[in-house]
mmCIF file of C-alpha atoms and ligand atoms in Angstrom:
data_model
loop_
_atom_site.group_PDB
_atom_site.id
_atom_site.type_symbol
_atom_site.label_atom_id
_atom_site.label_comp_id
_atom_site.label_asym_id
_atom_site.label_seq_id
_atom_site.Cartn_x
_atom_site.Cartn_y
_atom_site.Cartn_z
ATOM 1 C CA MET G 84 3.719 -18.396 -36.096
ATOM 2 C CA ARG G 85 4.832 -16.810 -32.769
ATOM 3 C CA LEU G 86 8.330 -16.117 -34.349
ATOM 4 C CA GLY G 87 6.788 -13.747 -36.804
ATOM 5 C CA PRO G 88 6.643 -13.832 -40.580
ATOM 6 C CA GLY G 89 9.495 -15.506 -42.329
ATOM 7 C CA LYS G 90 10.775 -18.418 -44.336
ATOM 8 C CA HIS G 91 10.311 -20.762 -41.359
ATOM 9 C CA LEU G 92 6.619 -20.777 -42.231
ATOM 10 C CA LYS G 93 7.099 -21.781 -45.807
ATOM 11 C CA GLY G 94 4.948 -24.832 -46.979
ATOM 12 C CA LEU G 95 3.088 -24.948 -43.626
ATOM 13 C CA THR G 96 -0.753 -24.871 -43.206
ATOM 14 C CA LEU G 97 -1.450 -22.102 -40.834
ATOM 15 C CA MET G 98 -4.568 -21.905 -38.616
ATOM 16 C CA GLY G 99 -6.361 -24.459 -40.788
ATOM 17 C CA GLY G 100 -5.374 -22.571 -43.976
ATOM 18 C CA ILE G 101 -7.151 -19.233 -43.241
ATOM 19 C CA VAL G 102 -3.849 -17.323 -43.867
ATOM 20 C CA LYS G 103 -1.186 -18.251 -46.328
ATOM 21 C CA PRO G 104 2.381 -18.448 -45.020
ATOM 22 C CA GLU G 105 3.557 -15.702 -47.433
ATOM 23 C CA GLU G 106 0.722 -13.456 -46.226
ATOM 24 C CA PHE G 107 1.352 -13.941 -42.542
ATOM 25 C CA ASP G 108 2.455 -10.714 -40.832
ATOM 26 C CA TYR G 109 2.988 -9.325 -37.399
ATOM 27 C CA PHE G 110 -0.750 -8.373 -37.072
ATOM 28 C CA HIS G 111 -1.547 -12.117 -37.269
ATOM 29 C CA GLU G 112 1.076 -12.824 -34.619
ATOM 30 C CA LEU G 113 -0.345 -9.947 -32.432
ATOM 31 C CA ILE G 114 -3.710 -11.664 -32.525
ATOM 32 C CA LEU G 115 -2.207 -14.912 -31.313
ATOM 33 C CA ASN G 116 -0.503 -13.195 -28.490
ATOM 34 C CA THR G 117 -3.541 -11.256 -27.383
ATOM 35 C CA GLU G 118 -5.696 -14.378 -27.670
ATOM 36 C CA LEU G 119 -3.295 -16.511 -25.739
ATOM 37 C CA ALA G 120 -3.782 -14.128 -22.797
ATOM 38 C CA HIS G 121 -7.449 -15.068 -22.810
ATOM 39 C CA PHE G 122 -6.501 -18.327 -20.967
ATOM 40 C CA GLY G 123 -5.976 -16.036 -17.965
ATOM 41 C CA THR G 124 -3.010 -18.131 -16.883
ATOM 42 C CA ARG G 125 0.134 -16.045 -17.263
ATOM 43 C CA GLY G 126 2.631 -18.762 -16.261
ATOM 44 C CA PHE G 127 1.063 -21.411 -18.358
ATOM 45 C CA VAL G 128 1.223 -19.200 -21.452
ATOM 46 C CA ASP G 129 5.000 -18.735 -20.810
ATOM 47 C CA GLY G 130 5.058 -22.570 -20.593
ATOM 48 C CA LEU G 131 3.649 -22.692 -24.059
ATOM 49 C CA LEU G 132 7.187 -22.531 -25.560
ATOM 50 C CA ASN G 133 7.962 -18.882 -24.872
ATOM 51 C CA GLY G 134 11.511 -20.044 -24.501
ATOM 52 C CA GLY G 135 11.453 -20.910 -28.296
ATOM 53 C CA VAL G 136 9.915 -17.632 -29.159
ATOM 54 C CA ILE G 137 12.796 -15.742 -27.701
ATOM 55 C CA ALA G 138 15.674 -18.242 -28.170
ATOM 56 C CA LEU G 139 15.123 -19.452 -31.729
ATOM 57 C CA PRO G 140 15.282 -16.139 -33.595
ATOM 58 C CA PRO G 141 19.084 -15.756 -32.953
ATOM 59 C CA ILE G 142 19.507 -19.124 -34.771
ATOM 60 C CA LEU G 143 17.274 -18.006 -37.704
ATOM 61 C CA ASN G 144 18.819 -14.648 -37.978
ATOM 62 C CA TYR G 145 22.487 -15.304 -37.101
ATOM 63 C CA GLY G 146 23.042 -19.148 -37.352
ATOM 64 C CA THR G 147 24.909 -20.637 -40.232
ATOM 65 C CA PRO G 148 22.867 -22.674 -42.769
ATOM 66 C CA GLU G 149 24.374 -25.874 -41.400
ATOM 67 C CA LEU G 150 23.336 -24.963 -37.879
ATOM 68 C CA GLN G 151 19.787 -24.116 -38.996
ATOM 69 C CA THR G 152 19.466 -27.448 -40.806
ATOM 70 C CA GLN G 153 20.780 -29.342 -37.819
ATOM 71 C CA TYR G 154 18.474 -27.723 -35.185
ATOM 72 C CA VAL G 155 15.585 -25.599 -36.471
ATOM 73 C CA SER G 156 13.227 -28.235 -37.826
ATOM 74 C CA ASP G 157 13.117 -30.421 -34.701
ATOM 75 C CA ILE G 158 12.456 -27.248 -32.595
ATOM 76 C CA LEU G 159 9.685 -26.114 -34.891
ATOM 77 C CA ALA G 160 8.133 -29.546 -34.887
ATOM 78 C CA GLY G 161 7.970 -29.455 -31.101
ATOM 79 C CA LYS G 162 10.333 -32.527 -30.820
ATOM 80 C CA LYS G 163 13.053 -30.384 -29.179
ATOM 81 C CA TYR G 164 12.893 -27.330 -26.869
ATOM 82 C CA ILE G 165 15.052 -24.238 -26.530
ATOM 83 C CA ALA G 166 15.557 -21.515 -24.015
ATOM 84 C CA LEU G 167 17.259 -18.180 -23.872
ATOM 85 C CA ALA G 168 20.065 -17.895 -21.264
ATOM 86 C CA ILE G 169 21.240 -14.441 -20.707
ATOM 87 C CA THR G 170 20.471 -13.398 -17.132
ATOM 88 C CA GLU G 171 22.821 -14.191 -14.402
ATOM 89 C CA ALA G 172 22.887 -13.473 -10.704
ATOM 90 C CA PHE G 173 25.002 -10.391 -11.250
ATOM 91 C CA ALA G 174 23.924 -9.413 -14.747
ATOM 92 C CA GLY G 175 20.176 -8.741 -15.308
ATOM 93 C CA SER G 176 19.384 -5.358 -16.829
ATOM 94 C CA ASP G 177 23.121 -5.040 -17.421
ATOM 95 C CA VAL G 178 23.450 -7.768 -19.972
ATOM 96 C CA ALA G 179 26.882 -6.716 -21.030
ATOM 97 C CA GLY G 180 27.924 -7.642 -17.521
ATOM 98 C CA VAL G 181 27.558 -11.420 -18.067
ATOM 99 C CA GLN G 182 30.367 -13.402 -16.398
ATOM 100 C CA THR G 183 30.014 -16.837 -18.034
ATOM 101 C CA THR G 184 33.012 -17.276 -20.160
ATOM 102 C CA ALA G 185 33.644 -19.205 -23.350
ATOM 103 C CA ALA G 186 37.302 -20.026 -23.850
ATOM 104 C CA ARG G 187 38.441 -21.300 -27.350
ATOM 105 C CA GLU G 188 40.217 -24.677 -27.314
ATOM 106 C CA GLY G 189 40.843 -25.748 -30.940
ATOM 107 C CA ASN G 190 37.500 -26.043 -32.615
ATOM 108 C CA GLU G 191 35.594 -25.925 -29.359
ATOM 109 C CA TRP G 192 34.253 -23.427 -26.910
ATOM 110 C CA VAL G 193 34.601 -24.366 -23.285
ATOM 111 C CA ILE G 194 31.780 -22.619 -21.422
ATOM 112 C CA THR G 195 32.464 -22.136 -17.758
ATOM 113 C CA GLY G 196 32.483 -19.750 -14.797
ATOM 114 C CA THR G 197 34.832 -16.980 -14.268
ATOM 115 C CA LYS G 198 37.109 -16.485 -11.295
ATOM 116 C CA LYS G 199 35.565 -13.015 -10.824
ATOM 117 C CA PHE G 200 32.315 -14.842 -10.024
ATOM 118 C CA VAL G 201 33.480 -15.962 -6.613
ATOM 119 C CA GLN G 202 30.463 -15.887 -4.524
ATOM 120 C CA PHE G 203 28.276 -18.224 -6.633
ATOM 121 C CA SER G 204 31.025 -20.316 -8.124
ATOM 122 C CA ILE G 205 32.406 -23.721 -6.962
ATOM 123 C CA ASP G 206 35.775 -24.827 -8.121
ATOM 124 C CA PHE G 207 35.707 -28.425 -9.459
ATOM 125 C CA GLY G 208 39.457 -28.569 -10.096
ATOM 126 C CA ASP G 209 40.101 -30.171 -13.498
ATOM 127 C CA HIS G 210 36.439 -29.992 -14.399
ATOM 128 C CA GLY G 211 36.399 -26.281 -14.305
ATOM 129 C CA MET G 212 34.079 -23.921 -12.477
ATOM 130 C CA LEU G 213 30.318 -23.823 -12.075
ATOM 131 C CA THR G 214 28.468 -20.718 -12.835
ATOM 132 C CA SER G 215 24.797 -19.950 -12.686
ATOM 133 C CA HIS G 216 22.179 -18.361 -14.894
ATOM 134 C CA ARG G 217 18.936 -17.670 -13.345
ATOM 135 C CA TRP G 218 15.236 -17.450 -14.285
ATOM 136 C CA ILE G 219 15.533 -19.198 -17.607
ATOM 137 C CA THR G 220 12.046 -19.605 -18.985
ATOM 138 C CA ASN G 221 11.427 -23.228 -20.192
ATOM 139 C CA GLY G 222 14.862 -24.064 -18.877
ATOM 140 C CA THR G 223 13.674 -27.120 -16.938
ATOM 141 C CA PHE G 224 12.838 -28.996 -20.036
ATOM 142 C CA ALA G 225 15.016 -27.242 -22.690
ATOM 143 C CA ASP G 226 17.332 -29.327 -24.933
ATOM 144 C CA TYR G 227 19.196 -26.228 -26.144
ATOM 145 C CA PHE G 228 20.258 -22.885 -24.724
ATOM 146 C CA THR G 229 20.898 -19.734 -26.730
ATOM 147 C CA THR G 230 23.590 -18.454 -24.334
ATOM 148 C CA LEU G 231 25.405 -15.188 -23.934
ATOM 149 C CA CYS G 232 29.100 -15.540 -22.848
ATOM 150 C CA GLN G 233 32.148 -13.527 -22.538
ATOM 151 C CA THR G 234 35.082 -14.338 -24.828
ATOM 152 C CA ASP G 235 38.512 -12.872 -25.299
ATOM 153 C CA SER G 236 36.962 -10.784 -28.056
ATOM 154 C CA GLY G 237 33.906 -9.703 -26.114
ATOM 155 C CA PRO G 238 30.266 -10.927 -25.645
ATOM 156 C CA THR G 239 29.308 -13.798 -27.938
ATOM 157 C CA VAL G 240 26.124 -15.789 -28.317
ATOM 158 C CA ILE G 241 26.508 -19.551 -28.487
ATOM 159 C CA LEU G 242 24.074 -22.360 -28.954
ATOM 160 C CA VAL G 243 24.642 -24.871 -26.257
ATOM 161 C CA PRO G 244 22.981 -28.313 -26.420
ATOM 162 C CA ARG G 245 22.076 -29.981 -23.100
ATOM 163 C CA SER G 246 24.741 -32.536 -22.066
ATOM 164 C CA SER G 247 26.002 -34.130 -18.931
ATOM 165 C CA THR G 248 27.807 -30.824 -18.115
ATOM 166 C CA VAL G 249 24.661 -28.769 -18.217
ATOM 167 C CA SER G 250 22.174 -29.049 -15.425
ATOM 168 C CA THR G 251 18.868 -27.312 -14.666
ATOM 169 C CA LYS G 252 16.766 -27.163 -11.560
ATOM 170 C CA PRO G 253 13.411 -25.414 -11.129
ATOM 171 C CA VAL G 254 13.125 -21.941 -9.717
ATOM 172 C CA LYS G 255 9.965 -21.269 -7.705
ATOM 173 C CA THR G 256 8.236 -18.122 -8.867
ATOM 174 C CA SER G 257 4.879 -16.492 -7.877
ATOM 175 C CA TYR G 258 3.243 -17.677 -11.182
ATOM 176 C CA SER G 259 3.332 -21.249 -12.393
ATOM 177 C CA ALA G 260 5.826 -24.146 -12.481
ATOM 178 C CA THR G 261 4.458 -24.945 -15.996
ATOM 179 C CA ALA G 262 6.680 -22.017 -17.241
ATOM 180 C CA GLY G 263 9.654 -24.246 -16.489
ATOM 181 C CA THR G 264 11.605 -21.363 -14.981
ATOM 182 C CA ALA G 265 15.102 -22.755 -14.333
ATOM 183 C CA TYR G 266 18.421 -22.140 -12.731
ATOM 184 C CA VAL G 267 20.907 -23.377 -15.401
ATOM 185 C CA THR G 268 24.440 -24.455 -14.591
ATOM 186 C CA PHE G 269 27.219 -24.993 -17.167
ATOM 187 C CA SER G 270 30.288 -26.871 -15.961
ATOM 188 C CA ALA G 271 33.100 -26.791 -18.514
ATOM 189 C CA THR G 272 30.574 -27.447 -21.241
ATOM 190 C CA ARG G 273 32.243 -28.080 -24.574
ATOM 191 C CA VAL G 274 30.469 -26.799 -27.750
ATOM 192 C CA PRO G 275 31.841 -26.724 -31.329
ATOM 193 C CA VAL G 276 32.848 -23.191 -32.472
ATOM 194 C CA SER G 277 30.405 -23.546 -35.283
ATOM 195 C CA HIS G 278 27.618 -23.031 -32.754
ATOM 196 C CA THR G 279 28.459 -19.309 -32.557
ATOM 197 C CA LEU G 280 25.479 -17.260 -33.439
ATOM 198 C CA GLY G 281 26.572 -14.070 -35.113
ATOM 199 C CA GLU G 282 30.133 -12.689 -35.025
ATOM 200 C CA VAL G 283 32.430 -13.464 -32.172
ATOM 201 C CA GLY G 284 32.497 -10.308 -29.861
ATOM 202 C CA GLN G 285 29.106 -9.065 -31.470
ATOM 203 C CA GLY G 286 26.886 -10.872 -29.022
ATOM 204 C CA LEU G 287 25.248 -7.767 -27.688
ATOM 205 C CA ARG G 288 24.000 -6.834 -31.163
ATOM 206 C CA VAL G 289 22.360 -10.314 -31.442
ATOM 207 C CA ILE G 290 20.749 -10.081 -28.035
ATOM 208 C CA LEU G 291 19.683 -6.473 -28.284
ATOM 209 C CA SER G 292 18.032 -6.888 -31.720
ATOM 210 C CA ASN G 293 16.278 -10.046 -30.380
ATOM 211 C CA PHE G 294 14.790 -8.099 -27.441
ATOM 212 C CA ASN G 295 12.536 -5.973 -29.739
ATOM 213 C CA HIS G 296 10.372 -8.906 -30.812
ATOM 214 C CA GLU G 297 10.300 -10.359 -27.266
ATOM 215 C CA ARG G 298 9.272 -7.007 -25.797
ATOM 216 C CA TRP G 299 6.616 -6.482 -28.433
ATOM 217 C CA MET G 300 5.313 -10.049 -27.681
ATOM 218 C CA VAL G 301 5.063 -9.206 -23.954
ATOM 219 C CA VAL G 302 3.078 -6.107 -24.835
ATOM 220 C CA GLY G 303 0.607 -8.246 -26.833
ATOM 221 C CA THR G 304 0.110 -10.850 -24.132
ATOM 222 C CA SER G 305 -0.163 -8.162 -21.433
ATOM 223 C CA LEU G 306 -2.681 -6.170 -23.454
ATOM 224 C CA GLY G 307 -4.800 -9.336 -24.213
ATOM 225 C CA ALA G 308 -4.887 -10.007 -20.482
ATOM 226 C CA GLN G 309 -5.789 -6.374 -19.727
ATOM 227 C CA ARG G 310 -8.667 -6.434 -22.159
ATOM 228 C CA LEU G 311 -9.914 -9.697 -20.611
ATOM 229 C CA VAL G 312 -9.664 -8.131 -17.131
ATOM 230 C CA VAL G 313 -11.788 -5.208 -18.315
ATOM 231 C CA GLU G 314 -14.446 -7.574 -19.760
ATOM 232 C CA GLU G 315 -14.532 -9.523 -16.508
ATOM 233 C CA CYS G 316 -15.028 -6.224 -14.562
ATOM 234 C CA LEU G 317 -17.861 -5.088 -16.831
ATOM 235 C CA LYS G 318 -19.682 -8.361 -16.307
ATOM 236 C CA TRP G 319 -19.059 -8.437 -12.629
ATOM 237 C CA THR G 320 -20.130 -4.763 -11.923
ATOM 238 C CA ASN G 321 -23.285 -5.580 -13.974
ATOM 239 C CA GLN G 322 -24.238 -8.574 -11.790
ATOM 240 C CA ARG G 323 -22.913 -7.738 -8.357
ATOM 241 C CA MET G 324 -25.584 -6.085 -6.186
ATOM 242 C CA ALA G 325 -24.431 -3.905 -3.210
ATOM 243 C CA PHE G 326 -26.694 -1.479 -1.307
ATOM 244 C CA GLY G 327 -29.603 -2.596 -3.353
ATOM 245 C CA LYS G 328 -28.138 -1.887 -6.874
ATOM 246 C CA PRO G 329 -25.564 -3.145 -9.227
ATOM 247 C CA LEU G 330 -21.989 -2.039 -8.634
ATOM 248 C CA SER G 331 -22.133 -0.276 -12.090
ATOM 249 C CA ALA G 332 -24.692 2.133 -10.614
ATOM 250 C CA GLN G 333 -21.972 3.651 -8.406
ATOM 251 C CA PRO G 334 -20.205 6.612 -10.082
ATOM 252 C CA VAL G 335 -16.907 5.762 -8.440
ATOM 253 C CA ILE G 336 -16.965 2.334 -10.002
ATOM 254 C CA ARG G 337 -17.754 3.749 -13.424
ATOM 255 C CA ALA G 338 -14.899 6.210 -13.087
ATOM 256 C CA ARG G 339 -12.537 3.294 -12.445
ATOM 257 C CA LEU G 340 -13.860 1.420 -15.489
ATOM 258 C CA ALA G 341 -13.439 4.507 -17.594
ATOM 259 C CA LEU G 342 -9.747 4.787 -16.837
ATOM 260 C CA MET G 343 -9.313 0.913 -17.369
ATOM 261 C CA ILE G 344 -11.023 1.037 -20.787
ATOM 262 C CA GLU G 345 -9.014 4.176 -21.831
ATOM 263 C CA ARG G 346 -5.845 2.535 -20.950
ATOM 264 C CA VAL G 347 -6.557 -0.661 -22.899
ATOM 265 C CA GLU G 348 -7.668 1.310 -25.963
ATOM 266 C CA ALA G 349 -4.619 3.626 -25.867
ATOM 267 C CA CYS G 350 -2.301 0.673 -25.635
ATOM 268 C CA GLN G 351 -4.120 -1.022 -28.374
ATOM 269 C CA SER G 352 -3.638 1.818 -30.737
ATOM 270 C CA TRP G 353 -0.004 2.271 -29.896
ATOM 271 C CA VAL G 354 0.882 -1.404 -30.391
ATOM 272 C CA GLU G 355 -0.964 -1.414 -33.725
ATOM 273 C CA ASN G 356 0.987 1.611 -34.782
ATOM 274 C CA VAL G 357 4.252 -0.164 -33.909
ATOM 275 C CA THR G 358 3.077 -3.405 -35.479
ATOM 276 C CA HIS G 359 2.350 -1.610 -38.769
ATOM 277 C CA GLN G 360 5.963 -0.327 -38.711
ATOM 278 C CA MET G 361 7.412 -3.763 -38.117
ATOM 279 C CA ASN G 362 5.451 -5.051 -41.110
ATOM 280 C CA HIS G 363 7.214 -2.372 -43.269
ATOM 281 C CA MET G 364 10.749 -2.736 -41.991
ATOM 282 C CA THR G 365 13.507 -5.363 -42.397
ATOM 283 C CA TYR G 366 14.835 -7.036 -39.300
ATOM 284 C CA ALA G 367 17.882 -4.628 -39.437
ATOM 285 C CA GLU G 368 15.663 -1.566 -39.809
ATOM 286 C CA GLN G 369 13.552 -2.749 -36.828
ATOM 287 C CA SER G 370 16.696 -3.251 -34.816
ATOM 288 C CA ASP G 371 17.834 0.303 -35.616
ATOM 289 C CA LYS G 372 14.622 2.293 -35.543
ATOM 290 C CA LEU G 373 12.188 0.465 -33.148
ATOM 291 C CA ALA G 374 14.246 -0.409 -30.117
ATOM 292 C CA GLY G 375 13.402 2.858 -28.472
ATOM 293 C CA PRO G 376 9.694 3.029 -29.329
ATOM 294 C CA ILE G 377 9.118 -0.628 -28.345
ATOM 295 C CA ALA G 378 10.950 -0.050 -24.989
ATOM 296 C CA LEU G 379 8.637 2.930 -24.280
ATOM 297 C CA LEU G 380 5.569 1.090 -25.491
ATOM 298 C CA LYS G 381 6.372 -1.890 -23.140
ATOM 299 C CA GLN G 382 6.967 0.368 -20.121
ATOM 300 C CA PHE G 383 3.653 2.096 -20.815
ATOM 301 C CA VAL G 384 1.719 -1.122 -21.270
ATOM 302 C CA SER G 385 3.160 -2.941 -18.239
ATOM 303 C CA ARG G 386 2.456 0.129 -16.033
ATOM 304 C CA SER G 387 -1.087 0.350 -17.403
ATOM 305 C CA GLY G 388 -1.415 -3.311 -16.584
ATOM 306 C CA ARG G 389 -0.457 -2.886 -13.020
ATOM 307 C CA GLU G 390 -2.843 0.029 -12.548
ATOM 308 C CA THR G 391 -5.675 -2.045 -14.168
ATOM 309 C CA ALA G 392 -4.699 -4.917 -11.818
ATOM 310 C CA GLU G 393 -5.218 -2.709 -8.866
ATOM 311 C CA ASP G 394 -8.472 -1.255 -10.036
ATOM 312 C CA ALA G 395 -9.800 -4.707 -10.973
ATOM 313 C CA ALA G 396 -8.867 -6.099 -7.546
ATOM 314 C CA GLN G 397 -10.774 -3.306 -5.834
ATOM 315 C CA ILE G 398 -13.847 -3.822 -8.011
ATOM 316 C CA PHE G 399 -13.937 -7.571 -7.359
ATOM 317 C CA GLY G 400 -13.363 -7.138 -3.611
ATOM 318 C CA GLY G 401 -12.349 -10.453 -1.806
ATOM 319 C CA ARG G 402 -12.878 -12.437 -5.025
ATOM 320 C CA GLY G 403 -10.097 -10.373 -6.730
ATOM 321 C CA ILE G 404 -7.524 -11.898 -4.334
ATOM 322 C CA THR G 405 -8.985 -15.450 -4.195
ATOM 323 C CA VAL G 406 -7.386 -18.124 -6.337
ATOM 324 C CA GLY G 407 -10.243 -19.856 -8.222
ATOM 325 C CA GLY G 408 -13.930 -18.871 -8.352
ATOM 326 C CA MET G 409 -15.420 -15.846 -10.060
ATOM 327 C CA GLY G 410 -12.421 -13.673 -9.527
ATOM 328 C CA LYS G 411 -9.744 -16.085 -10.749
ATOM 329 C CA VAL G 412 -8.758 -14.031 -13.805
ATOM 330 C CA ILE G 413 -8.348 -10.975 -11.684
ATOM 331 C CA GLU G 414 -6.369 -12.754 -9.055
ATOM 332 C CA ASN G 415 -4.045 -14.260 -11.707
ATOM 333 C CA PHE G 416 -3.464 -11.001 -13.383
ATOM 334 C CA HIS G 417 -2.967 -9.100 -10.106
ATOM 335 C CA ARG G 418 -0.353 -11.659 -9.046
ATOM 336 C CA THR G 419 1.360 -11.973 -12.518
ATOM 337 C CA SER G 420 1.205 -8.514 -14.058
ATOM 338 C CA PRO G 421 4.528 -7.599 -12.390
ATOM 339 C CA PHE G 422 6.202 -10.234 -14.526
ATOM 340 C CA ASP G 423 5.399 -8.061 -17.567
ATOM 341 C CA ALA G 424 7.177 -5.076 -15.868
ATOM 342 C CA ILE G 425 10.422 -7.167 -15.281
ATOM 343 C CA LEU G 426 11.103 -9.819 -17.749
ATOM 344 C CA ALA G 427 12.355 -8.814 -21.303
ATOM 345 C CA GLY G 428 13.575 -5.609 -19.675
ATOM 346 C CA ALA G 429 12.576 -3.827 -16.415
ATOM 347 C CA GLU G 430 10.240 -0.837 -16.682
ATOM 348 C CA ASP G 431 12.626 1.804 -15.664
ATOM 349 C CA VAL G 432 15.497 0.558 -17.718
ATOM 350 C CA LEU G 433 13.221 0.540 -20.820
ATOM 351 C CA GLY G 434 11.924 4.084 -20.193
ATOM 352 C CA ASP G 435 15.579 5.220 -19.987
ATOM 353 C CA LEU G 436 16.456 3.239 -23.114
ATOM 354 C CA GLY G 437 13.614 4.814 -25.193
ATOM 355 C CA VAL G 438 14.596 8.405 -24.175
ATOM 356 C CA ARG G 439 18.355 7.751 -24.844
ATOM 357 C CA GLN G 440 17.527 6.381 -28.325
ATOM 358 C CA ALA G 441 15.380 9.405 -29.083
ATOM 359 C CA ILE G 442 18.040 11.758 -28.008
ATOM 360 C CA ARG G 443 20.656 9.773 -30.005
ATOM 361 C CA LYS G 444 18.610 10.169 -33.170
ATOM 362 C CA MET G 445 17.961 13.952 -32.742
ATOM 363 C CA PRO G 446 19.898 16.127 -35.033
ATOM 364 C CA LYS G 447 22.791 17.333 -33.127
ATOM 365 C CA ASN G 448 22.044 20.998 -34.101
ATOM 366 C CA ALA G 449 18.410 20.802 -32.950
ATOM 367 C CA ARG G 450 17.642 24.040 -30.919
ATOM 368 C CA LEU G 451 14.552 25.863 -29.919
HETATM 369 C C1 FAD K 225 9.911 -15.391 -14.397
HETATM 370 C C2 FAD K 225 11.086 -14.856 -15.095
HETATM 371 C C3 FAD K 225 11.467 -15.458 -16.274
HETATM 372 C C4 FAD K 225 12.617 -14.975 -16.966
HETATM 373 N N1 FAD K 225 13.089 -15.549 -18.027
HETATM 374 C C5 FAD K 225 14.290 -15.273 -18.584
HETATM 375 C C6 FAD K 225 14.835 -16.049 -19.676
HETATM 376 O O1 FAD K 225 14.164 -16.868 -20.230
HETATM 377 N N2 FAD K 225 16.126 -15.712 -20.036
HETATM 378 C C7 FAD K 225 16.783 -14.700 -19.512
HETATM 379 O O2 FAD K 225 17.960 -14.527 -19.926
HETATM 380 N N3 FAD K 225 16.348 -14.002 -18.470
HETATM 381 C C8 FAD K 225 15.056 -14.233 -17.987
HETATM 382 N N4 FAD K 225 14.573 -13.616 -16.977
HETATM 383 C C9 FAD K 225 15.386 -12.455 -16.397
HETATM 384 C C10 FAD K 225 14.865 -11.088 -16.628
HETATM 385 O O3 FAD K 225 15.127 -10.771 -17.998
HETATM 386 C C11 FAD K 225 15.528 -10.186 -15.717
HETATM 387 O O4 FAD K 225 14.975 -10.472 -14.352
HETATM 388 C C12 FAD K 225 15.370 -8.689 -16.009
HETATM 389 O O5 FAD K 225 16.157 -8.440 -17.153
HETATM 390 C C13 FAD K 225 15.794 -7.743 -14.932
HETATM 391 O O6 FAD K 225 17.007 -8.149 -14.420
HETATM 392 P P1 FAD K 225 17.267 -8.292 -12.798
HETATM 393 O O7 FAD K 225 16.113 -9.071 -12.230
HETATM 394 O O8 FAD K 225 18.632 -8.846 -12.528
HETATM 395 O O9 FAD K 225 17.119 -6.830 -12.220
HETATM 396 P P2 FAD K 225 18.152 -5.714 -12.015
HETATM 397 O O10 FAD K 225 18.928 -5.541 -13.273
HETATM 398 O O11 FAD K 225 19.017 -6.041 -10.859
HETATM 399 O O12 FAD K 225 17.316 -4.466 -11.784
HETATM 400 C C14 FAD K 225 16.635 -4.420 -10.542
HETATM 401 C C15 FAD K 225 15.907 -3.011 -10.532
HETATM 402 O O13 FAD K 225 16.745 -1.942 -10.781
HETATM 403 C C16 FAD K 225 16.311 -1.206 -11.846
HETATM 404 N N5 FAD K 225 17.486 -0.762 -12.663
HETATM 405 C C17 FAD K 225 18.516 -1.497 -13.071
HETATM 406 N N6 FAD K 225 19.363 -0.836 -13.809
HETATM 407 C C18 FAD K 225 18.849 0.421 -13.895
HETATM 408 C C19 FAD K 225 19.169 1.569 -14.551
HETATM 409 N N7 FAD K 225 20.279 1.666 -15.388
HETATM 410 N N8 FAD K 225 18.353 2.748 -14.510
HETATM 411 C C20 FAD K 225 17.307 2.613 -13.732
HETATM 412 N N9 FAD K 225 16.881 1.567 -13.078
HETATM 413 C C21 FAD K 225 17.632 0.387 -13.151
HETATM 414 C C22 FAD K 225 15.435 -2.064 -12.666
HETATM 415 O O14 FAD K 225 14.382 -1.291 -13.300
HETATM 416 C C23 FAD K 225 14.790 -2.995 -11.690
HETATM 417 O O15 FAD K 225 13.589 -2.545 -11.258
HETATM 418 C C24 FAD K 225 13.361 -13.902 -16.261
HETATM 419 C C25 FAD K 225 12.938 -13.352 -15.118
HETATM 420 C C26 FAD K 225 11.809 -13.815 -14.505
HETATM 421 C C27 FAD K 225 11.333 -13.124 -13.251
#
């Protein structure tokens, strides 16, 4: 369900049957995303197969029928895991700059490092070069990697099964090891050319259209967490006594709460507006029309989240920065809300993207 509506849901019983697969839409998925955030455990939620949420759609949208038959059902059944491998040491926001190469040899791609990638590459002679991708969510336990590579014809996305030439090791982040964040290494990894997702040389189209759903998902989980944080703050300010009265009796506290509530409700309205549009557009239309709005929405929501994290930590005092105990949700959100501002597109980059898209779509003769 976290992949959105589509034929992958056909014949399944969803949520005990309360919604039929053909009726399932992005609002149902939005509810799932916001509710997941109620665990108050950001890293663990990413561990709940976020890798699949972002790595499987390219197979569904761009994989050949044979490839889909071979891989999709095991992934959907939870028998196999998949991760999205785009980011490299020298290519984060600038996805077009990836340096992993896929060289064609007969009917195979050979995925390996590039000589330009001197600092982080180790030459293994006949066995090719090592190159590194970093911060790959669910990578520690993934069986497959949806991987962006450079080819002679330009960036290309290739589905790479784990093999003896693929290795992963955990990356320590400030959230949770349960997210399975990994450093992934390909060493002359051989993959059939039939594992290409989309056209050779058109990898950026595949990756950029895939970003929309991912960013919208991050908006949902961030927003769910922000609403939970506001609830926790309302309860806390009601019960915490200071100077002989509850915290909520202090105008300065109420002023902070007002801003927190306003931000959550503004974000909620905006994400519902975008969700409604997603429900009424094809995947191609979403890719064309919603990349800018979703980028701006995500920037706004993740910024709101960090302001709310600061406000909540102030309201909770020492408990807001203590792991466990009454402030545990606040502490977790305060520590992990920056993740929402970075992964799936850093805030500043998304703001810039949104404005560039808006300008691109303006009539060229628009004047005052
Ligand atoms: C926990 C975690 C999990 C992740 N999971 C995955 C995953 O599963 N798969 C994957 O492929 N990647 C993953 N990533 C990588 C993530 O997508 C990148 O970190 C992100 O795209 C930003 O890239 P960067 O960190 O290299 O920052 P950079 O691109 O180096 O940017 C650094 C800073 O510079 C700013 N900046 C960069 N370019 C511009 C510009 N043009 N204009 C203005 N400001 C700019 C950015 O806003 C940012 O603040 C993950 C990251 C983390 C932390």
